[in-house]
CSV table of N, CA, C and O in Angstrom, one decimal:
chain,number,residue,atom,x,y,z
A,1,ALA,N,101.6,105.9,118.5
A,1,ALA,CA,102.4,104.7,118.7
A,1,ALA,C,103.3,104.6,117.5
A,1,ALA,O,103.0,104.9,116.4
A,2,VAL,N,104.5,104.1,117.7
A,2,VAL,CA,105.6,104.0,116.7
A,2,VAL,C,106.2,102.6,116.8
A,2,VAL,O,106.6,102.2,117.9
A,3,ALA,N,106.4,101.9,115.7
A,3,ALA,CA,107.1,100.7,115.6
A,3,ALA,C,108.2,100.9,114.6
A,3,ALA,O,107.9,101.4,113.5
A,4,LEU,N,109.4,100.5,114.9
A,4,LEU,CA,110.6,100.8,114.1
A,4,LEU,C,111.5,99.6,114.0
A,4,LEU,O,111.8,99.0,115.1
A,5,PHE,N,112.0,99.3,112.8
A,5,PHE,CA,113.0,98.2,112.6
A,5,PHE,C,114.0,98.8,111.7
A,5,PHE,O,113.7,99.3,110.6
A,6,ASP,N,115.3,98.8,112.1
A,6,ASP,CA,116.4,99.4,111.2
A,6,ASP,C,117.6,98.4,111.2
A,6,ASP,O,118.2,98.3,112.3
A,7,SER,N,117.8,97.8,110.1
A,7,SER,CA,119.0,96.9,110.0
A,7,SER,C,120.0,97.5,109.0
A,7,SER,O,120.9,96.7,108.5
A,8,ARG,N,119.9,98.8,108.6
A,8,ARG,CA,120.9,99.4,107.7
A,8,ARG,C,122.3,99.4,108.3
A,8,ARG,O,122.5,99.5,109.5
A,9,ASP,N,123.3,99.3,107.4
A,9,ASP,CA,124.7,99.3,107.9
A,9,ASP,C,125.2,100.7,108.2
A,9,ASP,O,126.2,100.8,108.9
A,10,ASP,N,124.5,101.7,107.7
A,10,ASP,CA,124.9,103.1,108.0
A,10,ASP,C,123.7,104.0,107.9
A,10,ASP,O,122.8,103.8,107.0
A,11,VAL,N,123.5,104.9,108.8
A,11,VAL,CA,122.3,105.7,108.9
A,11,VAL,C,122.3,106.7,107.7
A,11,VAL,O,121.2,106.9,107.1
A,12,PHE,N,123.4,107.4,107.4
A,12,PHE,CA,123.4,108.4,106.3
A,12,PHE,C,123.6,107.9,104.9
A,12,PHE,O,123.1,108.4,104.0
A,13,TYR,N,124.4,106.9,104.8
A,13,TYR,CA,124.8,106.3,103.5
A,13,TYR,C,124.7,104.8,103.5
A,13,TYR,O,125.7,104.1,103.4
A,14,PRO,N,123.5,104.3,103.6
A,14,PRO,CA,123.3,102.8,103.7
A,14,PRO,C,123.6,102.1,102.4
A,14,PRO,O,123.4,102.7,101.3
A,15,SER,N,124.2,100.9,102.5
A,15,SER,CA,124.5,100.1,101.3
A,15,SER,C,123.8,98.8,101.3
A,15,SER,O,123.7,98.0,100.4
A,16,LYS,N,123.2,98.4,102.5
A,16,LYS,CA,122.4,97.2,102.6
A,16,LYS,C,121.6,97.3,103.9
A,16,LYS,O,121.9,98.0,104.8
A,17,GLY,N,120.5,96.6,103.9
A,17,GLY,CA,119.6,96.5,105.0
A,17,GLY,C,118.2,97.0,104.8
A,17,GLY,O,117.8,97.4,103.7
A,18,TRP,N,117.4,97.0,105.9
A,18,TRP,CA,116.0,97.4,105.9
A,18,TRP,C,115.8,98.5,106.8
A,18,TRP,O,116.4,98.7,107.8
A,19,TYR,N,114.8,99.4,106.5
A,19,TYR,CA,114.3,100.4,107.4
A,19,TYR,C,112.8,100.3,107.3
A,19,TYR,O,112.2,100.6,106.2
A,20,ILE,N,112.1,100.0,108.4
A,20,ILE,CA,110.7,99.8,108.4
A,20,ILE,C,110.1,100.6,109.6
A,20,ILE,O,110.6,100.5,110.7
A,21,GLU,N,109.2,101.5,109.3
A,21,GLU,CA,108.6,102.3,110.3
A,21,GLU,C,107.1,102.4,110.1
A,21,GLU,O,106.5,102.6,109.0
A,22,PHE,N,106.3,102.2,111.2
A,22,PHE,CA,104.9,102.3,111.3
A,22,PHE,C,104.5,103.3,112.4
A,22,PHE,O,105.0,103.2,113.5
A,23,VAL,N,103.7,104.3,112.0
A,23,VAL,CA,103.3,105.4,112.9
A,23,VAL,C,101.8,105.5,112.9
A,23,VAL,O,101.2,105.6,111.8
A,24,ALA,N,101.2,105.5,114.1
A,24,ALA,CA,99.8,105.7,114.2
A,24,ALA,C,99.5,106.8,115.3
A,24,ALA,O,100.0,106.6,116.5
A,25,LEU,N,98.9,107.9,114.9
A,25,LEU,CA,98.7,109.0,115.9
A,25,LEU,C,97.2,109.3,115.9
A,25,LEU,O,96.6,109.3,114.9
A,26,ARG,N,96.7,109.7,117.0
A,26,ARG,CA,95.3,110.1,117.2
A,26,ARG,C,95.3,111.5,117.8
A,26,ARG,O,95.9,111.7,118.9
A,27,SER,N,94.6,112.4,117.2
A,27,SER,CA,94.4,113.7,117.8
A,27,SER,C,92.9,113.8,118.2
A,27,SER,O,92.0,113.5,117.4
A,28,ASP,N,92.6,114.3,119.4
A,28,ASP,CA,91.3,114.2,119.9
A,28,ASP,C,91.0,115.5,120.7
A,28,ASP,O,91.9,116.0,121.4
A,29,GLN,N,89.8,116.0,120.7
A,29,GLN,CA,89.4,117.1,121.5
A,29,GLN,C,89.6,116.9,123.0
A,29,GLN,O,89.7,117.8,123.8
A,30,THR,N,89.6,115.6,123.4
A,30,THR,CA,89.7,115.3,124.8
A,30,THR,C,91.1,115.8,125.3
A,30,THR,O,91.3,116.1,126.5
A,31,PHE,N,92.1,115.8,124.4
A,31,PHE,CA,93.5,116.2,124.8
A,31,PHE,C,93.8,117.6,124.4
A,31,PHE,O,94.9,118.0,124.4
A,32,GLY,N,92.7,118.4,124.1
A,32,GLY,CA,92.9,119.8,123.8
A,32,GLY,C,93.1,120.2,122.3
A,32,GLY,O,93.4,121.3,122.0
A,33,SER,N,92.9,119.2,121.4
A,33,SER,CA,93.0,119.5,120.0
A,33,SER,C,91.7,120.2,119.5
A,33,SER,O,90.7,120.0,120.1
A,34,ASP,N,91.9,121.0,118.4
A,34,ASP,CA,90.7,121.6,117.8
A,34,ASP,C,90.0,120.6,116.8
A,34,ASP,O,88.9,120.9,116.4
A,35,PHE,N,90.7,119.6,116.5
A,35,PHE,CA,90.1,118.6,115.5
A,35,PHE,C,90.3,117.2,116.0
A,35,PHE,O,91.2,116.9,116.7
A,36,ASN,N,89.4,116.3,115.5
A,36,ASN,CA,89.6,114.9,115.7
A,36,ASN,C,90.0,114.2,114.4
A,36,ASN,O,89.4,114.4,113.4
A,37,TYR,N,91.1,113.5,114.5
A,37,TYR,CA,91.6,112.8,113.3
A,37,TYR,C,92.6,111.7,113.7
A,37,TYR,O,93.1,111.7,114.8
A,38,THR,N,92.8,110.7,112.8
A,38,THR,CA,93.7,109.7,113.0
A,38,THR,C,94.7,109.7,111.8
A,38,THR,O,94.3,109.8,110.6
A,39,ARG,N,96.0,109.6,112.1
A,39,ARG,CA,97.0,109.7,111.1
A,39,ARG,C,97.8,108.4,111.2
A,39,ARG,O,98.3,108.0,112.2
A,40,ILE,N,97.9,107.7,110.0
A,40,ILE,CA,98.7,106.4,109.9
A,40,ILE,C,99.7,106.5,108.8
A,40,ILE,O,99.3,107.0,107.7
A,41,ALA,N,100.9,106.2,109.1
A,41,ALA,CA,102.0,106.2,108.0
A,41,ALA,C,102.8,104.9,108.1
A,41,ALA,O,103.1,104.4,109.2
A,42,PHE,N,103.2,104.4,106.9
A,42,PHE,CA,104.0,103.2,106.8
A,42,PHE,C,105.1,103.5,105.8
A,42,PHE,O,104.9,104.0,104.7
A,43,ASP,N,106.4,103.3,106.3
A,43,ASP,CA,107.6,103.6,105.5
A,43,ASP,C,108.4,102.3,105.4
A,43,ASP,O,108.8,101.8,106.4
A,44,LEU,N,108.7,101.9,104.2
A,44,LEU,CA,109.5,100.7,104.0
A,44,LEU,C,110.6,101.0,103.0
A,44,LEU,O,110.3,101.4,101.9
A,45,SER,N,111.9,100.8,103.4
A,45,SER,CA,113.0,101.0,102.5
A,45,SER,C,113.9,99.8,102.6
A,45,SER,O,114.1,99.2,103.6
A,46,TYR,N,114.5,99.4,101.4
A,46,TYR,CA,115.4,98.3,101.3
A,46,TYR,C,116.6,98.7,100.4
A,46,TYR,O,116.5,99.3,99.4
A,47,TYR,N,117.8,98.4,100.9
A,47,TYR,CA,119.0,98.8,100.3
A,47,TYR,C,119.8,97.5,100.0
A,47,TYR,O,120.0,96.7,100.8
A,48,VAL,N,120.4,97.5,98.7
A,48,VAL,CA,121.1,96.3,98.3
A,48,VAL,C,122.4,96.8,97.5
A,48,VAL,O,122.3,97.7,96.7
A,49,HIS,N,123.5,96.2,97.8
A,49,HIS,CA,124.8,96.5,97.1
A,49,HIS,C,125.1,95.4,96.1
A,49,HIS,O,125.3,94.3,96.4
A,50,LEU,N,125.1,95.8,94.8
A,50,LEU,CA,125.3,94.9,93.7
A,50,LEU,C,126.5,95.4,92.9
A,50,LEU,O,126.4,96.5,92.3
A,51,ARG,N,127.6,94.7,92.9
A,51,ARG,CA,128.9,95.1,92.2
A,51,ARG,C,129.3,96.5,92.7
A,51,ARG,O,129.5,96.7,93.9
A,52,GLU,N,129.4,97.5,91.9
A,52,GLU,CA,129.7,98.9,92.3
A,52,GLU,C,128.5,99.8,92.6
A,52,GLU,O,128.7,100.9,92.9
A,53,ASN,N,127.3,99.2,92.5
A,53,ASN,CA,126.1,100.0,92.6
A,53,ASN,C,125.3,99.7,93.9
A,53,ASN,O,125.4,98.6,94.4
A,54,ILE,N,124.6,100.7,94.4
A,54,ILE,CA,123.7,100.5,95.5
A,54,ILE,C,122.3,100.9,95.0
A,54,ILE,O,122.1,102.0,94.5
A,55,PHE,N,121.4,99.9,95.2
A,55,PHE,CA,120.0,100.2,94.8
A,55,PHE,C,119.2,100.4,96.1
A,55,PHE,O,119.3,99.6,97.0
A,56,ALA,N,118.3,101.4,96.0
A,56,ALA,CA,117.4,101.6,97.1
A,56,ALA,C,116.0,101.6,96.6
A,56,ALA,O,115.6,102.1,95.6
A,57,PHE,N,115.2,100.8,97.3
A,57,PHE,CA,113.8,100.7,97.0
A,57,PHE,C,112.9,101.2,98.2
A,57,PHE,O,113.2,100.9,99.3
A,58,ARG,N,111.9,102.0,97.9
A,58,ARG,CA,111.2,102.6,98.9
A,58,ARG,C,109.7,102.6,98.6
A,58,ARG,O,109.2,102.8,97.5
A,59,PHE,N,108.9,102.3,99.7
A,59,PHE,CA,107.5,102.4,99.6
A,59,PHE,C,107.0,103.2,100.8
A,59,PHE,O,107.4,102.9,102.0
A,60,TYR,N,106.2,104.2,100.6
A,60,TYR,CA,105.6,105.0,101.6
A,60,TYR,C,104.1,105.2,101.4
A,60,TYR,O,103.7,105.5,100.3
A,61,LYS,N,103.4,105.0,102.5
A,61,LYS,CA,101.9,105.2,102.4
A,61,LYS,C,101.5,106.0,103.6
A,61,LYS,O,101.8,105.7,104.7
A,62,PHE,N,100.7,107.0,103.3
A,62,PHE,CA,100.2,107.9,104.4
A,62,PHE,C,98.6,107.9,104.3
A,62,PHE,O,98.1,108.0,103.2
A,63,PHE,N,98.0,107.8,105.5
A,63,PHE,CA,96.5,107.8,105.5
A,63,PHE,C,96.1,108.8,106.6
A,63,PHE,O,96.6,108.7,107.7
A,64,LEU,N,95.2,109.7,106.3
A,64,LEU,CA,94.6,110.6,107.3
A,64,LEU,C,93.1,110.4,107.2
A,64,LEU,O,92.5,110.6,106.2
A,65,CYS,N,92.5,110.1,108.4
A,65,CYS,CA,91.1,109.9,108.5
A,65,CYS,C,90.5,111.0,109.4
A,65,CYS,O,90.7,111.0,110.6
A,66,VAL,N,89.7,111.8,108.9
A,66,VAL,CA,89.1,112.9,109.7
A,66,VAL,C,87.7,112.4,110.2
A,66,VAL,O,87.3,112.9,111.3
A,67,LEU,N,87.0,111.6,109.5
A,67,LEU,CA,85.7,111.1,109.9
A,67,LEU,C,85.7,109.8,110.6
A,67,LEU,O,84.6,109.1,110.7
A,68,CYS,N,86.8,109.3,111.1
A,68,CYS,CA,86.9,108.0,111.8
A,68,CYS,C,86.7,108.2,113.3
A,68,CYS,O,87.6,108.2,114.1
A,69,ASP,N,85.5,108.3,113.7
A,69,ASP,CA,85.2,108.5,115.1
A,69,ASP,C,84.8,107.3,115.7
A,69,ASP,O,84.4,106.4,115.8
């Protein structure tokens, strides 16, 4: 499952806006995988234009759970 919010003014060279993404994936032997695991990732970026400068702030968190059955 993926949830995405993107309010940046440009995809390649943003100068303002937010980029927020949440991803949750489950791999299971029921679907033919060799391993059971859950992968969760959260990505948060904020861009702000102040005078001649562009500041970018980013937070990224990744979680992999192999024993979460």
